mmCIF file of C-alpha atoms in Angstrom:
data_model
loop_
_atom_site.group_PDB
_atom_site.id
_atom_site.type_symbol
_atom_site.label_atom_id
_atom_site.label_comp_id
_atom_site.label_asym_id
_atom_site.label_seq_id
_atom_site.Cartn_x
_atom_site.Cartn_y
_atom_site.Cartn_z
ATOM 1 C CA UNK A 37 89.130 -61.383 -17.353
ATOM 2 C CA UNK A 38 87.643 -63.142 -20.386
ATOM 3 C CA UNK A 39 87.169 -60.779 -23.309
ATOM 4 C CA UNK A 40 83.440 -61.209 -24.986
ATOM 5 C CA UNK A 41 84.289 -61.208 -28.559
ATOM 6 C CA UNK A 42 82.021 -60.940 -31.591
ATOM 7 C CA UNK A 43 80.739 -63.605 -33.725
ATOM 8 C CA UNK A 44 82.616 -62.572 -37.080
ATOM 9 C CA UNK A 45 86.271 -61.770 -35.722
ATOM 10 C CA UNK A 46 87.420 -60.570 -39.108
ATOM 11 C CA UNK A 47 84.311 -58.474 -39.709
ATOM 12 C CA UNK A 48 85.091 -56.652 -35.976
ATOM 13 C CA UNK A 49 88.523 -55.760 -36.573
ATOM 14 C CA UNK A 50 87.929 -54.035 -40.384
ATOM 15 C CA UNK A 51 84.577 -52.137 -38.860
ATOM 16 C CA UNK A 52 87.064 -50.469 -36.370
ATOM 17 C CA UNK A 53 89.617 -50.320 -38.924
ATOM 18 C CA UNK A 54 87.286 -48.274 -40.935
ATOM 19 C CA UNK A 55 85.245 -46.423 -37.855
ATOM 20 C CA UNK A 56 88.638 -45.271 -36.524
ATOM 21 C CA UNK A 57 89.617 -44.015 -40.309
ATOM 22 C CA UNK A 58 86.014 -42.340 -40.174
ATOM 23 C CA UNK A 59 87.260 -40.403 -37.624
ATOM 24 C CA UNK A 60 89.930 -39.315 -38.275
ATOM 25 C CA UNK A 61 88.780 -38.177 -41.360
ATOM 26 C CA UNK A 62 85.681 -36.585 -40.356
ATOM 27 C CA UNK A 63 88.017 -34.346 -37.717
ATOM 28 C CA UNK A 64 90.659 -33.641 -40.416
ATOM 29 C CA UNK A 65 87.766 -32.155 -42.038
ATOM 30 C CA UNK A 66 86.642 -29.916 -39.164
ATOM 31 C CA UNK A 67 90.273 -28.759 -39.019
ATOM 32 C CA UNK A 68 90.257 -27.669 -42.786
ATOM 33 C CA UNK A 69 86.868 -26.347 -42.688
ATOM 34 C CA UNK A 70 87.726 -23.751 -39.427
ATOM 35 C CA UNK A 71 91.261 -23.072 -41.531
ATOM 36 C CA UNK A 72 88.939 -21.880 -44.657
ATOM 37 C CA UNK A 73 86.755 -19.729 -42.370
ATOM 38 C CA UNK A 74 89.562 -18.072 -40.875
ATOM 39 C CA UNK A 75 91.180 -17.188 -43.812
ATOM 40 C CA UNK A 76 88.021 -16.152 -45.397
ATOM 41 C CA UNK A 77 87.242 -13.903 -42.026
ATOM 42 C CA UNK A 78 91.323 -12.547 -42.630
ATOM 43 C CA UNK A 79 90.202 -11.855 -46.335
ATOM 44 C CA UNK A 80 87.013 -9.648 -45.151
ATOM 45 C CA UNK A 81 88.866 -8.190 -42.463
ATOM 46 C CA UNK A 82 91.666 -6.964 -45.018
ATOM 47 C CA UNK A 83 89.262 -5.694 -47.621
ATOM 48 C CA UNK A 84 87.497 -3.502 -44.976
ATOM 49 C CA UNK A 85 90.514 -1.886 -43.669
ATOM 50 C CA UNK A 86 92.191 -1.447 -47.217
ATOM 51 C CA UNK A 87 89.397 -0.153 -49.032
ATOM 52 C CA UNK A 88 88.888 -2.646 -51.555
ATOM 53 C CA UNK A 89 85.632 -2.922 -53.211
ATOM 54 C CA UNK A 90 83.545 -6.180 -52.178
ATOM 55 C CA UNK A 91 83.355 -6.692 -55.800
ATOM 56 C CA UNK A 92 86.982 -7.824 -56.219
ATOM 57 C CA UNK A 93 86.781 -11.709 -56.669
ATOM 58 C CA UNK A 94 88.125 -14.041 -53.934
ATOM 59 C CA UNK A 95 90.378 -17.210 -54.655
ATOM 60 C CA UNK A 96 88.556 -18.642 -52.038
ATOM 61 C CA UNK A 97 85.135 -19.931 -53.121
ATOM 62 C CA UNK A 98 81.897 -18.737 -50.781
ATOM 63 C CA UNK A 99 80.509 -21.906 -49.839
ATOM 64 C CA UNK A 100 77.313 -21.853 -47.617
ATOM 65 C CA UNK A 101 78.159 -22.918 -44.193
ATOM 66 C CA UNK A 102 76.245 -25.799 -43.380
ATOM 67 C CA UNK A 103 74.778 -26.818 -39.923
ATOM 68 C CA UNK A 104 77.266 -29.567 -38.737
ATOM 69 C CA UNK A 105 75.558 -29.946 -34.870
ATOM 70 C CA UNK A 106 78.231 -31.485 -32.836
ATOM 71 C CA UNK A 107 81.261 -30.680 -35.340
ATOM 72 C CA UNK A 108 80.876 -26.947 -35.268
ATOM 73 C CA UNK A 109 83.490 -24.350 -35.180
ATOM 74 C CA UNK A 110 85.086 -24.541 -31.873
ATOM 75 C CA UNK A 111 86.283 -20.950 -32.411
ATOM 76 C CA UNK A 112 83.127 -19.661 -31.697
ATOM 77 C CA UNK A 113 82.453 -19.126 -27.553
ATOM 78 C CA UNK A 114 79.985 -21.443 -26.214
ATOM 79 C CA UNK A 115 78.384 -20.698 -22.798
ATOM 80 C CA UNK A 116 78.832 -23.500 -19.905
ATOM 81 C CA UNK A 117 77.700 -24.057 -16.601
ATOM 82 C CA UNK A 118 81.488 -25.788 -15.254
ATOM 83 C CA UNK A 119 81.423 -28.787 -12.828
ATOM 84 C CA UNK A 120 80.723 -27.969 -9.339
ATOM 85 C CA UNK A 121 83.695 -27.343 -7.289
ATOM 86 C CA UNK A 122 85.227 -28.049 -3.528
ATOM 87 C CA UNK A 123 86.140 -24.856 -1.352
ATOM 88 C CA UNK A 124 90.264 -26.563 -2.500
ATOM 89 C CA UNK A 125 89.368 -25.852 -6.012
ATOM 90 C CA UNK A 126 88.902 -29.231 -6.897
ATOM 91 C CA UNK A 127 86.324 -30.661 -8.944
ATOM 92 C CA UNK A 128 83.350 -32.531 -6.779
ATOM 93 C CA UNK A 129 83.104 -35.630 -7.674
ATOM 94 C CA UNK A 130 81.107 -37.928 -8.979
ATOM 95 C CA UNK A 131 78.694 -35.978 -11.001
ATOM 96 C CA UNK A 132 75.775 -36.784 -13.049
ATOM 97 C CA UNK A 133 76.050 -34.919 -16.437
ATOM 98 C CA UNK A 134 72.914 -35.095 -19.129
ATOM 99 C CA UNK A 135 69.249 -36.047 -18.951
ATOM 100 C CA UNK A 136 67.573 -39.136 -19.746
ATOM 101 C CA UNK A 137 69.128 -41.539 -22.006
ATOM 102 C CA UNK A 138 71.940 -38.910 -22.197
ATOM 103 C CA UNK A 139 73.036 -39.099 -18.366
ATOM 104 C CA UNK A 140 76.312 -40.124 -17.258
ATOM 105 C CA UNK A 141 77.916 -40.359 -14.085
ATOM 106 C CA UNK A 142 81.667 -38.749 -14.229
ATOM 107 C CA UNK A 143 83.854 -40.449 -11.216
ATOM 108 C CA UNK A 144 87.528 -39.270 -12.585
ATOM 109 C CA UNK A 145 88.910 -36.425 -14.733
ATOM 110 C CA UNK A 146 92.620 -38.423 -14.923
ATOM 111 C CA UNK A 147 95.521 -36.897 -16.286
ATOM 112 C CA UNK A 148 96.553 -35.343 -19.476
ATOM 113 C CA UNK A 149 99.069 -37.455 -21.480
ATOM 114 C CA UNK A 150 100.730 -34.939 -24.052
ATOM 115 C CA UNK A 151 103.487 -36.308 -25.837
ATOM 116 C CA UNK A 152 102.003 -39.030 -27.295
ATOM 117 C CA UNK A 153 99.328 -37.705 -29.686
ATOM 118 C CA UNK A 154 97.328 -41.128 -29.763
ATOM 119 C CA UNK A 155 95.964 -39.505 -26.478
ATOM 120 C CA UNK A 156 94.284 -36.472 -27.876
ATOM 121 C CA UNK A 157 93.367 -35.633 -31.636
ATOM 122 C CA UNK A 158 91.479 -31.894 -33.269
ATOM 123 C CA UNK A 159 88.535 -32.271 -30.695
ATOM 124 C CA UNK A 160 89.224 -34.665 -27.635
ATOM 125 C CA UNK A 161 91.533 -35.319 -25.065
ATOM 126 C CA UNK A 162 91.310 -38.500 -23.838
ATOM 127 C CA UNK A 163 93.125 -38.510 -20.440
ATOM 128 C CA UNK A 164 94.122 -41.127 -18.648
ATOM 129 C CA UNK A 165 92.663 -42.274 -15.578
ATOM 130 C CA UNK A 166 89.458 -40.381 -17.075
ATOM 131 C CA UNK A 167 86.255 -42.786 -15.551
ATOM 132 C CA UNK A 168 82.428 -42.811 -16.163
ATOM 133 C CA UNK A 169 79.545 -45.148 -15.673
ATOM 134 C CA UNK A 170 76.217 -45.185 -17.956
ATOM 135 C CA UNK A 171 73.223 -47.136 -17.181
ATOM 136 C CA UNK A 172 71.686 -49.730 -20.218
ATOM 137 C CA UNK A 173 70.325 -52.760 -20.464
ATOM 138 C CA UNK A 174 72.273 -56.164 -18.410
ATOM 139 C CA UNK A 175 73.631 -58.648 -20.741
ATOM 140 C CA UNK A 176 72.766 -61.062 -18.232
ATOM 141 C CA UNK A 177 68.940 -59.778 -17.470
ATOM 142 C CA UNK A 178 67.551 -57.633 -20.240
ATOM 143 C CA UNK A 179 64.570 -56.436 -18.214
ATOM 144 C CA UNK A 180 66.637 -55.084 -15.618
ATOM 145 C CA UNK A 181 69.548 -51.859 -16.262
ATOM 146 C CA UNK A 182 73.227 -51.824 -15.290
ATOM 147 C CA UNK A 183 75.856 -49.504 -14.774
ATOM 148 C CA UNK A 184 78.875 -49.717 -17.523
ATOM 149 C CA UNK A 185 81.811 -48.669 -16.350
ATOM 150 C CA UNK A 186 84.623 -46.993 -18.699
ATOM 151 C CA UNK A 187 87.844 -46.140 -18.250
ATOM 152 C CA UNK A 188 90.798 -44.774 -20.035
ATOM 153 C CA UNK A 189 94.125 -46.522 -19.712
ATOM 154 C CA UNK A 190 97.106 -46.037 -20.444
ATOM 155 C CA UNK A 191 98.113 -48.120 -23.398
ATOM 156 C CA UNK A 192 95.366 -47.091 -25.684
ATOM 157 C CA UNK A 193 92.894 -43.874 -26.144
ATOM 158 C CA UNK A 194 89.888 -46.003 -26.538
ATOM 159 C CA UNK A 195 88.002 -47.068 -23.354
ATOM 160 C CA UNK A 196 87.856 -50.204 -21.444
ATOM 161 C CA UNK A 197 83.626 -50.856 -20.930
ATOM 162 C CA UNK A 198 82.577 -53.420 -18.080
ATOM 163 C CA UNK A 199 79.091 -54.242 -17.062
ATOM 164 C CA UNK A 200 79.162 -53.865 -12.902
ATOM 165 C CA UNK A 201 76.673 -57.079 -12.922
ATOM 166 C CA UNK A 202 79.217 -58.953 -14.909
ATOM 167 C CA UNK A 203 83.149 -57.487 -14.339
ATOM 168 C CA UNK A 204 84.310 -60.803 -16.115
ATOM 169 C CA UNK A 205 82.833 -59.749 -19.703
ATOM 170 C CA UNK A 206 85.741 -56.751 -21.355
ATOM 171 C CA UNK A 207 84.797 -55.025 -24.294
ATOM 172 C CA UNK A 208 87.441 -53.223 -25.797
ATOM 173 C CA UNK A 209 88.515 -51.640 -29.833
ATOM 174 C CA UNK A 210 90.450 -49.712 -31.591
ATOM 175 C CA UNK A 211 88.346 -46.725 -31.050
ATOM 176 C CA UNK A 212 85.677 -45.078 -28.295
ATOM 177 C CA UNK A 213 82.791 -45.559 -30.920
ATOM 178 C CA UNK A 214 83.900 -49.272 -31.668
ATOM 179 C CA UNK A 215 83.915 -50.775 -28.191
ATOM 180 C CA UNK A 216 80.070 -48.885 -27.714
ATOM 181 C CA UNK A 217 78.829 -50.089 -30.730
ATOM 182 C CA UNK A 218 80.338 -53.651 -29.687
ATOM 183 C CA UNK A 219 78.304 -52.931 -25.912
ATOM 184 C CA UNK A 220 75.210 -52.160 -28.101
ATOM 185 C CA UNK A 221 75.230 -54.767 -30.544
ATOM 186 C CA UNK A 222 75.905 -57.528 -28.065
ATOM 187 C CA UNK A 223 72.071 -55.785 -26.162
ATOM 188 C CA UNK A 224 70.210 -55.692 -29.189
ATOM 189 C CA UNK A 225 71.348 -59.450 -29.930
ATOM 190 C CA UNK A 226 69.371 -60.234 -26.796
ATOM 191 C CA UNK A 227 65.985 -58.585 -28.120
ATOM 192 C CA UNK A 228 66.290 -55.319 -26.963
ATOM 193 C CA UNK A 229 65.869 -52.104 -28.661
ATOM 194 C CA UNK A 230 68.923 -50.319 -28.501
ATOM 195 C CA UNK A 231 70.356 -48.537 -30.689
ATOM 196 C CA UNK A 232 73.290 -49.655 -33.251
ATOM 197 C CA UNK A 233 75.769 -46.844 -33.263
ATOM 198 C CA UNK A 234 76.621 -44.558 -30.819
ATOM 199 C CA UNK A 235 79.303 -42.012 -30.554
ATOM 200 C CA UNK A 236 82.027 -43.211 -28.451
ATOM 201 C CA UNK A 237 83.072 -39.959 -26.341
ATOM 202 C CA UNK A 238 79.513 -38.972 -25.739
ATOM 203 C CA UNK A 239 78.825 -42.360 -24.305
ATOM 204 C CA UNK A 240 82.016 -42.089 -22.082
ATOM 205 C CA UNK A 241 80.375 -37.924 -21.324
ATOM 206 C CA UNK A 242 83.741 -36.104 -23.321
ATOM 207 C CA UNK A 243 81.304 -34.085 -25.352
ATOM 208 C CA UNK A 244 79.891 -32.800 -22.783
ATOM 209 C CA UNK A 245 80.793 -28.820 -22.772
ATOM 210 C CA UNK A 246 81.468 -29.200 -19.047
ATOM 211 C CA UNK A 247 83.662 -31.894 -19.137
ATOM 212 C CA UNK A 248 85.538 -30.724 -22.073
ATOM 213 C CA UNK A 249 85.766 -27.193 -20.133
ATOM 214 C CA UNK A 250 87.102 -29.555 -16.827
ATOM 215 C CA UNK A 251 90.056 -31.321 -19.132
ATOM 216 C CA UNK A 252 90.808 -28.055 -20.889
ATOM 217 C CA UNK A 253 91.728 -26.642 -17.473
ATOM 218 C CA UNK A 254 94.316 -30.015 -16.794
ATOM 219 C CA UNK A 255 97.824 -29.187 -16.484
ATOM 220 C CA UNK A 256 99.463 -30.132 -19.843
ATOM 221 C CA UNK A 257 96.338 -29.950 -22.207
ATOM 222 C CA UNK A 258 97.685 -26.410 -23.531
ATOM 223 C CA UNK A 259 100.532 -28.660 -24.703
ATOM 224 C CA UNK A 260 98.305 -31.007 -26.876
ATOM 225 C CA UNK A 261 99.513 -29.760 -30.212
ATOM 226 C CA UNK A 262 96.945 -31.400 -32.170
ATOM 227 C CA UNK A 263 93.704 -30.209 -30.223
ATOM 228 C CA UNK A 264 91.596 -27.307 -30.805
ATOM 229 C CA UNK A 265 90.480 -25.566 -27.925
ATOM 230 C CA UNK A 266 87.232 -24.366 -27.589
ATOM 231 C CA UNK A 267 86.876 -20.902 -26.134
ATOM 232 C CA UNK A 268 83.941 -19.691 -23.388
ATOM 233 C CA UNK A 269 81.130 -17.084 -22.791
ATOM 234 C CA UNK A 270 81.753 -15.786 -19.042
ATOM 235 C CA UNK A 271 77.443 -16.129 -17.673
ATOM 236 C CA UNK A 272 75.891 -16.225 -14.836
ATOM 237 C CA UNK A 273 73.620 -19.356 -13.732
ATOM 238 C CA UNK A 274 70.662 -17.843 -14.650
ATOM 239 C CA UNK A 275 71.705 -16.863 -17.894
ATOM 240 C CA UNK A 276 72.813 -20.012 -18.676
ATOM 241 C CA UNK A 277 69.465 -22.057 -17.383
ATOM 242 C CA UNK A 278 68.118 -19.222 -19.762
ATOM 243 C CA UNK A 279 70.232 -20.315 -22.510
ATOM 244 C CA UNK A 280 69.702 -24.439 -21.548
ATOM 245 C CA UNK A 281 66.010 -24.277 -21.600
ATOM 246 C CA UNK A 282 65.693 -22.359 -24.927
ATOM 247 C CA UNK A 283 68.258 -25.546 -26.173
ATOM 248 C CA UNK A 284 66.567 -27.792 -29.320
ATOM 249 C CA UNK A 285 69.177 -30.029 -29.337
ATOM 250 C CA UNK A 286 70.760 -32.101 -26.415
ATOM 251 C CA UNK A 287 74.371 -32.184 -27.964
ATOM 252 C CA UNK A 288 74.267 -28.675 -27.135
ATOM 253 C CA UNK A 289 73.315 -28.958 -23.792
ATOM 254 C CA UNK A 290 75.784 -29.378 -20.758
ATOM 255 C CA UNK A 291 73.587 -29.730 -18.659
ATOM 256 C CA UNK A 292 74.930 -31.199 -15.074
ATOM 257 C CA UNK A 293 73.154 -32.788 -11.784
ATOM 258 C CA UNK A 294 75.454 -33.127 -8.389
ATOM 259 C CA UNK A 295 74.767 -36.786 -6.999
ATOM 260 C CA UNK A 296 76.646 -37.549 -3.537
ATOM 261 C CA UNK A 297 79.904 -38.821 -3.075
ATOM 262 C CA UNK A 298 80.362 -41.975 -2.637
ATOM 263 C CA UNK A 299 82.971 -44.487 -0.624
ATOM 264 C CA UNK A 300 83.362 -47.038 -3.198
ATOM 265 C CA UNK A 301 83.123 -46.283 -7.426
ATOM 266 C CA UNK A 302 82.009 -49.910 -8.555
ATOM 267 C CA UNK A 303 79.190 -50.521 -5.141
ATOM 268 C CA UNK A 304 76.033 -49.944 -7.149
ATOM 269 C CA UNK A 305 74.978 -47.938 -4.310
ATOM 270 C CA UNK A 306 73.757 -45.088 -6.821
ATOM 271 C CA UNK A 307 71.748 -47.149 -9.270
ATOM 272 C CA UNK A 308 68.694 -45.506 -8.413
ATOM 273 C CA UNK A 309 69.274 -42.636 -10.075
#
């Protein structure tokens, strides 16, 4: 295979320098933030069961807690409708996750990889073996879409993308949100409108509450030291269609449709949906 690389090499490798130090940072922050609610929550809980007057100052400061949308406290239990299920327990697969531009088609949980912590970080675990397809624009006819396939290996947490109507064209980075915004720069460059940044797991579906909820469950995950899981509201299906159509935002949505299984992963045979 013949990787497509960008015009400016240079220019690639220190944008996914900095996007993967973006990151990083942005979920060390996360971390911090839940660390200085908890303690704050600890403080309250202390003051109530000791007596102390409210009045007494705090060392820690009472910020406002801002709205962060997909960065929220993962402490907090979120309700999910989980992946459909065989009678064995296993999870049926494929299945269509999302709506509209948001859909992706999950073919492969994989496998949790937990002592090396390049494979999961504060919010994601990127398993290996872990394999979705999302429909965009060909590189080779713009009017027309094609599935992208991506895949985790082992050898690096970010995915492997490959357009099914060309399997000869690799794009790969240092991070998930490099190698999309490589996809989506290279369809733009061909007149398109696309957009120019993307984040990397919800292209590959991993933010998906469902899917996180499915790799939570994989033997080993409990042993990712660095991840925070997110806890669960037990609800039935109506409840959570209740819940789902009342949503404003589609991040918070996990929102799944069961397509039929399929002999092959790469045929094409479900590009109609």
């Amino acid at each position: 295979m013949s990787n497509l690389q960008a015009p400016n090499h240079d220019a690639q490798r220190h944008y996914d320098r900095l996007n993967h130090e973006y990151e990083r940072l942005t979920e060390e922050r996360g971390t911090l933030e839940q660390a200085l609610h908890r303690a704050r929550d600890r403080i309250r809980k202390l003051k109530r069961e000791n007596s102390i007057p409210q009045t007494t100052t705090s060392t820690i400061p009472e910020k406002r807690r801002r709205r962060t949308g997909k960065r929220d406290d993962r402490t907090q239990p979120k309700a999910v409708q989980p992946l459909p299920r065989r009678p064995d327990g296993t999870i049926a697969l494929p299945v269509t996750i999302g709506r509209g531009t948001n859909e992706v088609i999950i073919y492969s949980i994989g496998s949790v990889v937990c002592d090396r912590e390049g494979f999961h970080n504060p919010r994601y675990i990127w398993p290996v073996g872990f394999k979705s397809k999302k429909y965009l624009p060909s590189l080779t006819t713009p009017s027309k879409k094609t599935g992208y396939i991506s895949e985790i290996l082992d050898g690096g947490n970010a995915p492997i993308v490959t357009p099914e109507d060309s399997p000869s064209t690799v794009f790969s980075g240092a991070s998930a949100s490099g190698v999309w915004k490589q996809l989506l720069d290279q369809i733009a460059s061909l007149g398109v409108t696309a957009k120019t940044h993307a984040s990397g797991p919800e292209m590959l579906g991993l933010s998906n509450l469902a899917v996180t909820k499915a790799i939570q469950e994989l033997p080993d995950a409990d042993k990712c030291t660095r991840y925070i899981s997110q806890r669960w509201l037990d609800q039935s299906q109506d409840q959570y269609q209740d819940q789902e159509n009342d949503a404003s935002s589609p991040h918070e949505s996990s929102s799944l449709y069961i397509v039929h299984e399929q002999p092959a992963l790469m045929d094409g045979s479900d590009r109609s949906l």
